[in-house]
CSV table of C-alpha atoms and ligand atoms in Angstrom, one decimal:
chain,number,residue,atom,x,y,z
A,1,MET,CA,-3.7,-59.1,0.5
A,2,SER,CA,-3.9,-62.9,0.6
A,3,SER,CA,-1.9,-65.8,1.7
A,4,LEU,CA,-2.1,-68.9,-0.4
A,5,TYR,CA,-5.6,-68.1,-1.6
A,6,LEU,CA,-6.7,-67.1,1.9
A,7,GLU,CA,-8.1,-63.6,2.1
A,8,THR,CA,-6.2,-61.8,4.8
A,9,LYS,CA,-7.7,-58.3,4.7
A,10,GLU,CA,-8.9,-57.0,8.1
A,11,GLY,CA,-12.5,-58.0,8.7
A,12,SER,CA,-12.7,-60.6,6.0
A,13,SER,CA,-14.7,-63.6,6.8
A,14,VAL,CA,-12.8,-66.8,6.1
A,15,ASN,CA,-13.2,-70.6,6.3
A,16,ILE,CA,-10.1,-72.6,6.8
A,17,LYS,CA,-9.3,-76.3,7.1
A,18,GLY,CA,-6.0,-77.6,8.4
A,19,TRP,CA,-4.1,-79.5,11.1
A,20,ILE,CA,-3.4,-78.2,14.6
A,21,LEU,CA,0.3,-77.7,15.2
A,22,SER,CA,0.2,-76.3,18.7
A,23,ILE,CA,-2.3,-75.2,21.4
A,24,ARG,CA,-1.8,-72.5,23.9
A,25,ASP,CA,-4.5,-72.3,26.5
A,26,GLN,CA,-4.5,-69.0,28.5
A,27,LYS,CA,-7.9,-69.8,30.1
A,28,THR,CA,-9.8,-66.8,28.9
A,29,VAL,CA,-8.3,-67.1,25.4
A,30,LEU,CA,-7.2,-70.1,23.4
A,31,PHE,CA,-4.6,-69.9,20.6
A,32,LEU,CA,-4.4,-72.6,18.0
A,33,ILE,CA,-1.7,-72.7,15.4
A,34,VAL,CA,-3.1,-74.4,12.4
A,35,VAL,CA,-1.1,-75.5,9.4
A,36,ARG,CA,-3.0,-74.8,6.2
A,37,MET,CA,-1.5,-75.4,2.8
A,38,ARG,CA,2.0,-75.6,4.4
A,39,GLU,CA,1.6,-72.2,6.2
A,40,GLN,CA,0.9,-71.5,9.9
A,41,VAL,CA,-2.2,-69.6,10.7
A,42,GLN,CA,-3.1,-68.4,14.2
A,43,LEU,CA,-6.6,-69.0,15.4
A,44,VAL,CA,-7.9,-67.0,18.4
A,45,ILE,CA,-10.8,-68.3,20.4
A,46,LYS,CA,-12.3,-66.0,23.0
A,47,ASP,CA,-15.9,-67.2,23.4
A,48,PRO,CA,-16.0,-69.3,26.6
A,49,LYS,CA,-18.5,-71.8,25.0
A,50,LEU,CA,-16.1,-72.3,22.1
A,51,ILE,CA,-13.1,-72.7,24.4
A,52,ASP,CA,-15.1,-75.4,26.2
A,53,LYS,CA,-15.8,-77.1,22.9
A,54,CYS,CA,-12.1,-77.1,22.0
A,55,SER,CA,-11.1,-79.0,25.2
A,56,GLY,CA,-10.9,-82.3,23.3
A,57,LEU,CA,-8.6,-80.9,20.6
A,58,ASN,CA,-5.1,-82.1,20.2
A,59,VAL,CA,-2.0,-81.6,18.1
A,60,ASN,CA,-2.6,-83.2,14.7
A,61,THR,CA,-6.4,-82.9,14.9
A,62,ALA,CA,-7.8,-81.7,11.6
A,63,ILE,CA,-10.3,-78.9,12.0
A,64,GLU,CA,-12.5,-76.6,10.0
A,65,ALA,CA,-13.0,-73.1,11.4
A,66,VAL,CA,-14.9,-70.0,10.3
A,67,GLY,CA,-13.9,-66.6,11.6
A,68,THR,CA,-12.8,-63.0,10.9
A,69,VAL,CA,-9.4,-61.8,9.9
A,70,LYS,CA,-7.6,-59.5,12.4
A,71,ARG,CA,-4.3,-57.8,11.5
A,72,THR,CA,-1.8,-58.2,14.3
A,73,ASP,CA,2.0,-58.0,15.0
A,74,ARG,CA,1.8,-60.9,17.3
A,75,VAL,CA,2.6,-63.5,14.6
A,76,PRO,CA,5.1,-63.3,11.7
A,77,SER,CA,2.3,-63.7,9.1
A,78,GLY,CA,0.8,-60.4,10.3
A,79,PHE,CA,-2.8,-61.7,10.8
A,80,GLU,CA,-4.8,-64.0,12.9
A,81,ILE,CA,-8.3,-65.4,12.8
A,82,GLU,CA,-10.9,-64.7,15.5
A,83,VAL,CA,-12.9,-67.9,15.5
A,84,LYS,CA,-16.7,-67.8,15.3
A,85,SER,CA,-17.3,-71.6,14.9
A,86,ILE,CA,-15.0,-74.6,14.8
A,87,LYS,CA,-15.5,-78.3,14.2
A,88,THR,CA,-13.3,-81.4,14.1
A,89,ILE,CA,-12.8,-83.2,10.8
A,90,VAL,CA,-10.4,-85.9,12.0
A,91,THR,CA,-9.3,-86.8,15.5
A,92,PRO,CA,-5.9,-88.7,15.5
A,93,LYS,CA,-6.0,-92.1,17.2
A,94,LYS,CA,-2.5,-91.7,18.6
A,95,ARG,CA,-0.4,-88.9,20.0
A,96,SER,CA,2.6,-87.9,18.0
A,97,PRO,CA,5.7,-89.7,19.2
A,98,PHE,CA,7.7,-86.6,18.7
A,99,ASP,CA,7.1,-82.9,19.3
A,100,LEU,CA,6.4,-81.1,16.1
A,101,ILE,CA,7.4,-77.6,17.3
A,102,GLY,CA,10.0,-78.3,20.0
A,103,LYS,CA,13.7,-78.3,19.5
A,104,ASN,CA,14.1,-81.8,20.8
A,105,MET,CA,13.7,-83.9,17.7
A,106,PRO,CA,14.7,-87.5,17.8
A,107,GLY,CA,17.5,-88.9,15.7
A,108,ILE,CA,17.2,-89.1,11.9
A,109,GLU,CA,16.5,-92.9,11.8
A,110,THR,CA,13.5,-92.6,14.2
A,111,ARG,CA,12.2,-89.6,12.2
A,112,LEU,CA,12.6,-91.5,9.0
A,113,ASP,CA,10.7,-94.5,10.4
A,114,MET,CA,7.7,-92.1,10.8
A,115,ARG,CA,8.6,-89.9,7.8
A,116,SER,CA,5.1,-88.8,6.8
A,117,LEU,CA,4.5,-87.4,10.3
A,118,ASP,CA,8.1,-86.0,10.5
A,119,LEU,CA,7.3,-84.1,7.3
A,120,ARG,CA,4.7,-82.1,9.1
A,121,HIS,CA,7.5,-80.4,11.1
A,122,PRO,CA,7.7,-76.7,10.1
A,123,LEU,CA,11.4,-77.1,9.3
A,124,ASN,CA,10.6,-79.9,6.8
A,125,LEU,CA,7.7,-77.9,5.3
A,126,ALA,CA,10.2,-75.1,4.7
A,127,LEU,CA,12.9,-77.3,3.4
A,128,PHE,CA,10.8,-79.1,0.8
A,129,LYS,CA,9.2,-75.9,-0.3
A,130,LEU,CA,12.8,-74.7,-1.0
A,131,ARG,CA,13.5,-77.9,-2.8
A,132,ALA,CA,10.6,-77.2,-5.1
A,133,TYR,CA,11.6,-73.6,-5.6
A,134,MET,CA,15.1,-74.7,-6.4
A,135,LEU,CA,13.9,-77.1,-9.1
A,136,SER,CA,11.6,-74.4,-10.7
A,137,SER,CA,14.5,-72.0,-10.7
A,138,ILE,CA,16.8,-74.5,-12.4
A,139,ARG,CA,14.0,-75.2,-15.0
A,140,GLU,CA,13.4,-71.6,-15.6
A,141,HIS,CA,17.1,-70.8,-16.1
A,142,LEU,CA,17.9,-73.7,-18.4
A,143,THR,CA,14.8,-73.2,-20.5
A,144,ALA,CA,15.7,-69.5,-20.9
A,145,ASN,CA,19.1,-70.7,-22.2
A,146,GLY,CA,17.5,-72.8,-24.9
A,147,PHE,CA,17.4,-76.2,-23.2
A,148,LEU,CA,14.5,-78.5,-23.7
A,149,GLU,CA,13.3,-80.6,-20.7
A,150,VAL,CA,13.3,-84.3,-21.5
A,151,ASN,CA,12.6,-87.6,-19.8
A,152,THR,CA,14.7,-90.7,-20.7
A,153,PRO,CA,14.1,-94.4,-19.8
A,154,LYS,CA,14.9,-95.5,-16.3
A,155,ILE,CA,14.7,-99.2,-17.3
A,156,ILE,CA,17.7,-100.1,-19.4
A,157,ALA,CA,18.9,-103.2,-21.1
A,158,THR,CA,22.6,-103.4,-20.5
A,159,ALA,CA,24.9,-102.4,-17.6
A,160,SER,CA,26.2,-99.9,-20.0
A,161,GLU,CA,28.1,-97.1,-18.4
A,162,GLY,CA,30.5,-98.9,-16.1
A,163,GLY,CA,31.5,-97.3,-12.7
A,164,ALA,CA,28.7,-97.4,-10.1
A,165,ALA,CA,27.0,-100.7,-9.5
A,166,LEU,CA,23.5,-101.1,-11.0
A,167,PHE,CA,20.3,-102.6,-9.6
A,168,PRO,CA,19.2,-105.6,-11.7
A,169,ILE,CA,15.4,-106.0,-12.1
A,170,MET,CA,13.2,-108.5,-13.9
A,171,TYR,CA,11.8,-107.1,-17.0
A,172,TYR,CA,9.2,-109.7,-18.1
A,173,ASP,CA,11.4,-112.7,-18.6
A,174,LYS,CA,14.6,-110.8,-19.1
A,175,GLU,CA,17.1,-109.2,-16.7
A,176,ALA,CA,17.2,-105.4,-17.0
A,177,PHE,CA,18.6,-102.6,-14.9
A,178,LEU,CA,17.6,-99.4,-13.2
A,179,ALA,CA,19.4,-96.5,-14.9
A,180,GLN,CA,22.4,-95.1,-13.0
A,181,SER,CA,22.2,-91.9,-15.1
A,182,PRO,CA,20.7,-90.6,-18.4
A,183,GLN,CA,24.2,-90.2,-19.9
A,184,LEU,CA,24.0,-92.1,-23.1
A,185,TYR,CA,20.4,-91.0,-23.9
A,186,LYS,CA,21.1,-87.3,-23.3
A,187,GLU,CA,24.1,-87.5,-25.5
A,188,GLU,CA,22.1,-89.0,-28.3
A,189,LEU,CA,19.4,-86.4,-27.8
A,190,VAL,CA,21.7,-83.5,-28.7
A,191,MET,CA,21.6,-84.8,-32.2
A,192,SER,CA,18.0,-83.8,-32.5
A,193,PHE,CA,17.3,-81.2,-29.8
A,194,GLU,CA,20.7,-79.6,-29.5
A,195,ARG,CA,20.3,-78.6,-25.8
A,196,VAL,CA,18.5,-80.8,-23.4
A,197,PHE,CA,18.1,-81.2,-19.6
A,198,GLU,CA,16.5,-83.7,-17.4
A,199,ILE,CA,15.6,-83.7,-13.7
A,200,GLY,CA,15.0,-87.3,-12.8
A,201,PRO,CA,15.9,-90.3,-10.6
A,202,ILE,CA,19.2,-92.1,-10.8
A,203,PHE,CA,19.7,-95.5,-9.1
A,204,ARG,CA,23.1,-96.6,-7.7
A,205,ALA,CA,23.8,-99.7,-5.6
A,206,GLU,CA,26.2,-97.8,-3.4
A,207,PRO,CA,28.0,-100.3,-1.2
A,208,SER,CA,28.3,-98.3,2.0
A,209,HIS,CA,26.2,-96.2,4.3
A,210,THR,CA,27.5,-92.6,4.1
A,211,VAL,CA,25.9,-89.2,4.7
A,212,ARG,CA,26.3,-88.3,1.0
A,213,HIS,CA,25.1,-91.3,-0.9
A,214,LEU,CA,21.6,-92.5,-1.6
A,215,SER,CA,20.5,-95.6,-3.6
A,216,GLU,CA,17.9,-93.5,-5.4
A,217,ALA,CA,18.9,-89.9,-5.9
A,218,THR,CA,17.7,-87.0,-8.2
A,219,SER,CA,19.9,-85.8,-10.9
A,220,LEU,CA,19.9,-82.6,-12.9
A,221,ASP,CA,21.5,-83.6,-16.2
A,222,ALA,CA,22.3,-81.2,-19.0
A,223,GLU,CA,23.8,-81.8,-22.4
A,224,ALA,CA,24.4,-79.4,-25.3
A,225,ALA,CA,25.8,-79.7,-28.8
A,226,PHE,CA,28.6,-77.3,-29.8
A,227,PHE,CA,29.5,-76.5,-26.1
A,228,ASN,CA,33.1,-77.1,-25.0
A,229,ASN,CA,34.3,-77.9,-21.5
A,230,GLU,CA,34.7,-74.3,-20.4
A,231,GLU,CA,31.3,-73.2,-21.8
A,232,MET,CA,29.7,-76.1,-19.8
A,233,MET,CA,31.4,-74.9,-16.6
A,234,GLU,CA,30.2,-71.4,-17.2
A,235,LEU,CA,26.6,-72.6,-17.8
A,236,LEU,CA,26.8,-74.6,-14.5
A,237,GLU,CA,28.1,-71.8,-12.4
A,238,ARG,CA,25.6,-69.3,-13.9
A,239,THR,CA,22.8,-71.8,-13.2
A,240,LEU,CA,23.9,-72.1,-9.6
A,241,VAL,CA,24.2,-68.4,-9.0
A,242,HIS,CA,20.8,-67.9,-10.5
A,243,VAL,CA,19.3,-70.5,-8.1
A,244,LEU,CA,21.0,-69.0,-5.1
A,245,GLU,CA,19.8,-65.5,-6.0
A,246,ASP,CA,16.3,-66.8,-6.4
A,247,LEU,CA,16.3,-68.5,-3.1
A,248,SER,CA,18.1,-65.9,-1.1
A,249,GLY,CA,15.1,-63.7,-0.3
A,250,ARG,CA,12.7,-66.6,0.6
A,251,SER,CA,11.3,-66.6,4.1
A,252,GLU,CA,11.9,-70.4,4.2
A,253,MET,CA,15.7,-69.8,4.1
A,254,ALA,CA,15.4,-67.9,7.4
A,255,ILE,CA,13.1,-70.6,8.9
A,256,ILE,CA,15.7,-73.3,8.2
A,257,LYS,CA,18.6,-71.0,9.2
A,258,ALA,CA,20.3,-71.6,5.9
A,259,PRO,CA,24.0,-70.7,5.9
A,260,LYS,CA,25.2,-67.6,4.1
A,261,ILE,CA,26.8,-68.8,0.9
A,262,THR,CA,28.9,-66.7,-1.3
A,263,ALA,CA,29.0,-67.6,-5.0
A,264,ILE,CA,30.7,-65.2,-7.3
A,265,THR,CA,31.5,-66.2,-10.8
A,266,PRO,CA,33.9,-67.3,-12.2
A,267,PHE,CA,34.4,-70.0,-9.5
A,268,SER,CA,38.0,-70.9,-9.0
A,269,ARG,CA,39.4,-73.6,-11.2
A,270,PHE,CA,42.1,-76.0,-10.0
A,271,LYS,CA,43.7,-78.7,-12.2
A,272,TYR,CA,43.8,-82.1,-10.6
A,273,GLY,CA,47.6,-82.2,-11.0
A,274,GLU,CA,48.0,-78.8,-9.3
A,275,ILE,CA,46.0,-80.1,-6.3
A,276,VAL,CA,48.1,-83.3,-6.1
A,277,ASP,CA,51.3,-81.2,-6.1
A,278,LYS,CA,50.1,-78.7,-3.6
A,279,LEU,CA,48.8,-81.4,-1.2
A,280,ALA,CA,52.1,-83.2,-1.5
A,281,SER,CA,53.9,-80.1,-0.3
A,282,THR,CA,51.7,-80.3,2.9
A,283,GLY,CA,52.6,-84.0,3.4
A,284,LEU,CA,49.5,-85.5,1.9
A,285,HIS,CA,50.6,-87.8,-0.9
A,286,ILE,CA,48.3,-88.8,-3.7
A,287,GLU,CA,49.8,-90.8,-6.6
A,288,PHE,CA,49.1,-89.0,-9.9
A,289,GLY,CA,46.2,-91.0,-11.4
A,290,ASP,CA,44.7,-92.0,-8.0
A,291,ASP,CA,41.3,-90.5,-7.0
A,292,LEU,CA,41.3,-87.7,-4.6
A,293,ASP,CA,40.1,-89.5,-1.5
A,294,SER,CA,38.0,-87.9,1.3
A,295,ALA,CA,41.1,-86.8,3.3
A,296,ALA,CA,42.5,-85.0,0.2
A,297,LEU,CA,39.2,-83.4,-0.6
A,298,LYS,CA,38.7,-82.3,3.0
A,299,ALA,CA,42.2,-80.8,3.1
A,300,TRP,CA,41.7,-79.0,-0.2
A,301,GLY,CA,38.1,-77.9,0.6
A,302,ASP,CA,39.3,-76.4,3.9
A,303,ARG,CA,42.0,-74.6,2.1
A,304,VAL,CA,40.1,-73.0,-0.7
A,305,GLY,CA,36.5,-72.9,0.7
A,306,GLY,CA,33.2,-72.3,-1.2
A,307,PHE,CA,32.5,-73.4,-4.7
A,308,TYR,CA,35.3,-74.4,-7.0
A,309,PHE,CA,36.0,-76.6,-10.0
A,310,ILE,CA,38.6,-79.4,-10.2
A,311,THR,CA,39.5,-79.8,-13.9
A,312,GLU,CA,41.8,-81.9,-16.1
A,313,TRP,CA,41.2,-85.2,-14.2
A,314,PRO,CA,43.4,-88.1,-15.4
A,315,ASN,CA,41.7,-90.0,-18.3
A,316,LYS,CA,41.6,-93.2,-16.3
A,317,LEU,CA,39.6,-91.7,-13.5
A,318,LYS,CA,36.8,-90.5,-15.8
A,319,PRO,CA,34.2,-92.5,-17.7
A,320,PHE,CA,34.9,-93.7,-21.3
A,321,TYR,CA,32.8,-91.0,-23.0
A,322,ILE,CA,34.8,-88.1,-21.6
A,323,LYS,CA,37.1,-86.5,-24.2
A,324,PRO,CA,40.8,-86.8,-23.5
A,325,LYS,CA,42.8,-83.5,-23.6
A,326,ASP,CA,46.0,-85.4,-24.2
A,327,ASP,CA,47.2,-88.9,-23.4
A,328,LYS,CA,47.2,-88.1,-19.6
A,329,VAL,CA,44.3,-85.8,-18.7
A,330,SER,CA,40.8,-85.2,-19.8
A,331,LEU,CA,38.5,-82.2,-20.7
A,332,SER,CA,36.5,-82.8,-17.5
A,333,PHE,CA,35.5,-81.1,-14.3
A,334,ASP,CA,33.9,-81.7,-10.9
A,335,LEU,CA,32.1,-78.9,-9.2
A,336,MET,CA,32.8,-78.9,-5.5
A,337,TYR,CA,31.5,-77.0,-2.5
A,338,ARG,CA,34.3,-77.4,0.1
A,339,GLU,CA,34.8,-81.2,0.2
A,340,ILE,CA,31.4,-82.1,-1.3
A,341,GLU,CA,31.2,-83.1,-4.9
A,342,LEU,CA,28.1,-81.5,-6.4
A,343,SER,CA,28.6,-82.3,-10.1
A,344,SER,CA,30.7,-84.0,-12.7
A,345,GLY,CA,30.9,-83.0,-16.3
A,346,GLY,CA,33.0,-82.4,-19.3
A,347,GLU,CA,33.4,-82.5,-23.0
A,348,ARG,CA,32.4,-85.8,-24.7
A,349,ILE,CA,34.0,-87.9,-27.4
A,350,HIS,CA,32.0,-87.5,-30.6
A,351,ASP,CA,34.1,-89.6,-32.9
A,352,ARG,CA,32.8,-93.2,-33.1
A,353,ARG,CA,36.2,-94.8,-33.5
A,354,VAL,CA,37.7,-93.0,-30.5
A,355,LEU,CA,34.6,-93.8,-28.4
A,356,GLU,CA,34.9,-97.5,-29.3
A,357,LYS,CA,38.5,-97.6,-28.4
A,358,ARG,CA,37.8,-96.0,-25.0
A,359,ILE,CA,35.0,-98.5,-24.3
A,360,ARG,CA,37.4,-101.3,-24.9
A,361,GLU,CA,40.1,-99.8,-22.8
A,362,ALA,CA,37.6,-99.4,-20.0
A,363,GLY,CA,37.1,-103.2,-20.1
A,364,LEU,CA,33.4,-102.9,-21.2
A,365,PRO,CA,31.8,-105.1,-23.8
A,366,VAL,CA,31.6,-103.1,-27.1
A,367,GLN,CA,28.6,-105.3,-28.1
A,368,GLY,CA,26.5,-103.8,-25.4
A,369,PHE,CA,27.0,-100.3,-27.0
A,370,LYS,CA,26.2,-101.4,-30.6
A,371,ASN,CA,23.1,-99.3,-30.8
A,372,HIS,CA,24.6,-96.3,-29.1
A,373,LEU,CA,27.7,-96.3,-31.3
A,374,SER,CA,25.7,-96.6,-34.5
A,375,VAL,CA,24.1,-93.2,-33.7
A,376,TYR,CA,27.6,-91.7,-34.1
A,377,ASP,CA,27.7,-92.6,-37.8
A,378,TYR,CA,25.1,-90.0,-38.6
A,379,GLY,CA,26.8,-86.8,-37.7
A,380,MET,CA,27.1,-86.6,-33.9
A,381,PRO,CA,28.1,-83.0,-33.1
A,382,PRO,CA,30.7,-82.1,-30.5
A,383,HIS,CA,29.0,-81.7,-27.2
A,384,ALA,CA,29.4,-81.4,-23.4
A,385,GLY,CA,27.3,-81.8,-20.3
A,386,PHE,CA,27.1,-82.3,-16.6
A,387,GLY,CA,25.2,-84.1,-13.9
A,388,VAL,CA,24.3,-82.4,-10.6
A,389,GLY,CA,23.1,-84.3,-7.5
A,390,ILE,CA,19.9,-82.3,-6.5
A,391,GLU,CA,20.1,-83.6,-2.9
A,392,ARG,CA,23.8,-82.7,-2.6
A,393,LEU,CA,22.9,-79.2,-3.8
A,394,LEU,CA,20.1,-78.9,-1.3
A,395,MET,CA,22.5,-80.1,1.4
A,396,VAL,CA,24.8,-77.3,0.6
A,397,ILE,CA,22.1,-74.6,0.3
A,398,ALA,CA,20.3,-75.7,3.4
A,399,GLY,CA,23.4,-76.6,5.4
A,400,LEU,CA,22.2,-80.2,6.0
A,401,LYS,CA,24.6,-82.7,7.5
A,402,ASN,CA,22.9,-85.8,6.2
A,403,ILE,CA,21.7,-86.3,2.6
A,404,ARG,CA,18.7,-88.3,3.9
A,405,ASP,CA,17.2,-85.0,5.2
A,406,ALA,CA,17.1,-83.7,1.6
A,407,VAL,CA,14.8,-86.4,0.2
A,408,LEU,CA,11.2,-87.3,1.2
A,409,TYR,CA,11.6,-91.0,1.5
A,410,PRO,CA,15.3,-91.9,1.3
A,411,ARG,CA,16.6,-95.2,0.0
A,412,ASP,CA,20.0,-96.4,1.1
A,413,ILE,CA,21.8,-99.7,1.7
A,414,ARG,CA,19.8,-100.3,4.9
A,415,ARG,CA,16.6,-98.6,4.1
A,416,LEU,CA,13.8,-99.6,1.7
A,417,THR,CA,10.8,-98.4,3.8
A,418,PRO,CA,8.8,-96.3,4.4
B,501,ATP,P1,30.8,-89.7,-5.6
B,501,ATP,O1,32.3,-89.7,-6.0
B,501,ATP,O2,30.5,-88.6,-4.6
B,501,ATP,O3,30.3,-91.0,-5.1
B,501,ATP,P2,30.3,-89.9,-8.4
B,501,ATP,O4,31.5,-89.3,-9.0
B,501,ATP,O5,30.2,-91.4,-8.3
B,501,ATP,O6,30.0,-89.3,-6.9
B,501,ATP,P3,28.8,-89.0,-10.7
B,501,ATP,O7,28.6,-90.3,-11.4
B,501,ATP,O8,29.8,-88.1,-11.1
B,501,ATP,O9,29.0,-89.3,-9.1
B,501,ATP,O10,27.3,-88.3,-10.6
B,501,ATP,C1,27.1,-86.9,-10.8
B,501,ATP,C2,26.6,-86.3,-9.5
B,501,ATP,O11,25.4,-87.0,-9.0
B,501,ATP,C3,27.6,-86.3,-8.4
B,501,ATP,O12,28.5,-85.2,-8.5
B,501,ATP,C4,26.7,-86.2,-7.2
B,501,ATP,O13,26.3,-84.9,-6.9
B,501,ATP,C5,25.4,-87.0,-7.6
B,501,ATP,N1,25.5,-88.3,-7.1
B,501,ATP,C6,26.1,-89.4,-7.6
B,501,ATP,N2,25.9,-90.5,-6.9
B,501,ATP,C7,25.1,-90.2,-5.9
B,501,ATP,C8,24.4,-90.9,-4.8
B,501,ATP,N3,24.6,-92.2,-4.6
B,501,ATP,N4,23.6,-90.2,-4.0
B,501,ATP,C9,23.4,-88.9,-4.2
B,501,ATP,N5,23.9,-88.1,-5.1
B,501,ATP,C10,24.8,-88.8,-6.0
B,502,MG,MG1,31.7,-87.6,-10.2
């Protein structure tokens, strides 16, 4: 048996390096919890001379210890190490301003100011391990379904897509922008690779400070030729169920006390118009064509619970590349978890003339799309896709209240450091 390349068989001799998370001094025996490769290992020191030597040790001190493995029921890992020798590698100059094992953690802004230290907290170790497992699980599922992982440029020439505000940057002597999504590139890529996905950063100059918006977020984008709207929704719900099943047995889910989430496919599908009508009958009036604001989404999310799709959004609420179903509504969907939007997607226009018309109607300069539009002359297949906010998904899976907890070093309208 071994734990992250550490031999844990009774009687094995091991050498470990790590940081002290906590110290429990029982006079005749000293217990050190050391974090090694993101896992907690209990060291037991019984030799009075060694206990004496450890008197200068503190939380966050990096040590190297040599000892013998003893199986035990005292700790969740099932083993501890009886120490034969120990030495200090690094002594921290300062004491941690917050307790790394207690329940009394300071507020999020204070923690974010010292994020690298905050990330040593066992809850954060578990959370970011889950984030990594979640990404592997997504990759595995999409790859098994014939999708090729790609990376598209994050520095773009024109403020192309409309909608969210972009961050302008200097690109040599020209103005350029940070990409708000890989939308147009992933659409072009289905011409050659048929099914593609990308997990990468998106940049959005969000105007306000909310618990669901970051200026730099991570997006899972998928796009596939010959898929229609319904097939894309099915791919998305299957991907989510796959991820939830993969994560459900993980010990980290218990550590972070992740909420129990039920996800049974097919998820409910509600048309935008149906929601507007039903909310009106409860006294909540949304003009057909207006966006569902947070009050409407809260009311609907409370009513239906769990995961569900909102489909057939009015054309004017969706970006220009979304295919209209008729002159009122589009072949589009948002995947929701209660009132939280996790994803937007839909079928795309693949006819150049229609696309050009929609760009014009959206008030965007057709000139800026010249190159993109020219691709459509060479046989662009019908296609569909979606974009999922990775931090939003982690919020839901881990039961986080603030999206900033789901990212290592968050960026928002007020925060650019650390
Ligand atoms: P919202 O209405 O919640 O602001 P949106 O409709 O503007 O989101 P889309 O352009 O549809 O967002 O982006 C696809 C997905 O990317 C969203 O469903 C969401 O999960 C995620 N996302 C978008 N903007 C942000 C952001 N600023 N921070 C974190 N995640 C985001
Ligand atoms: Mg959206």
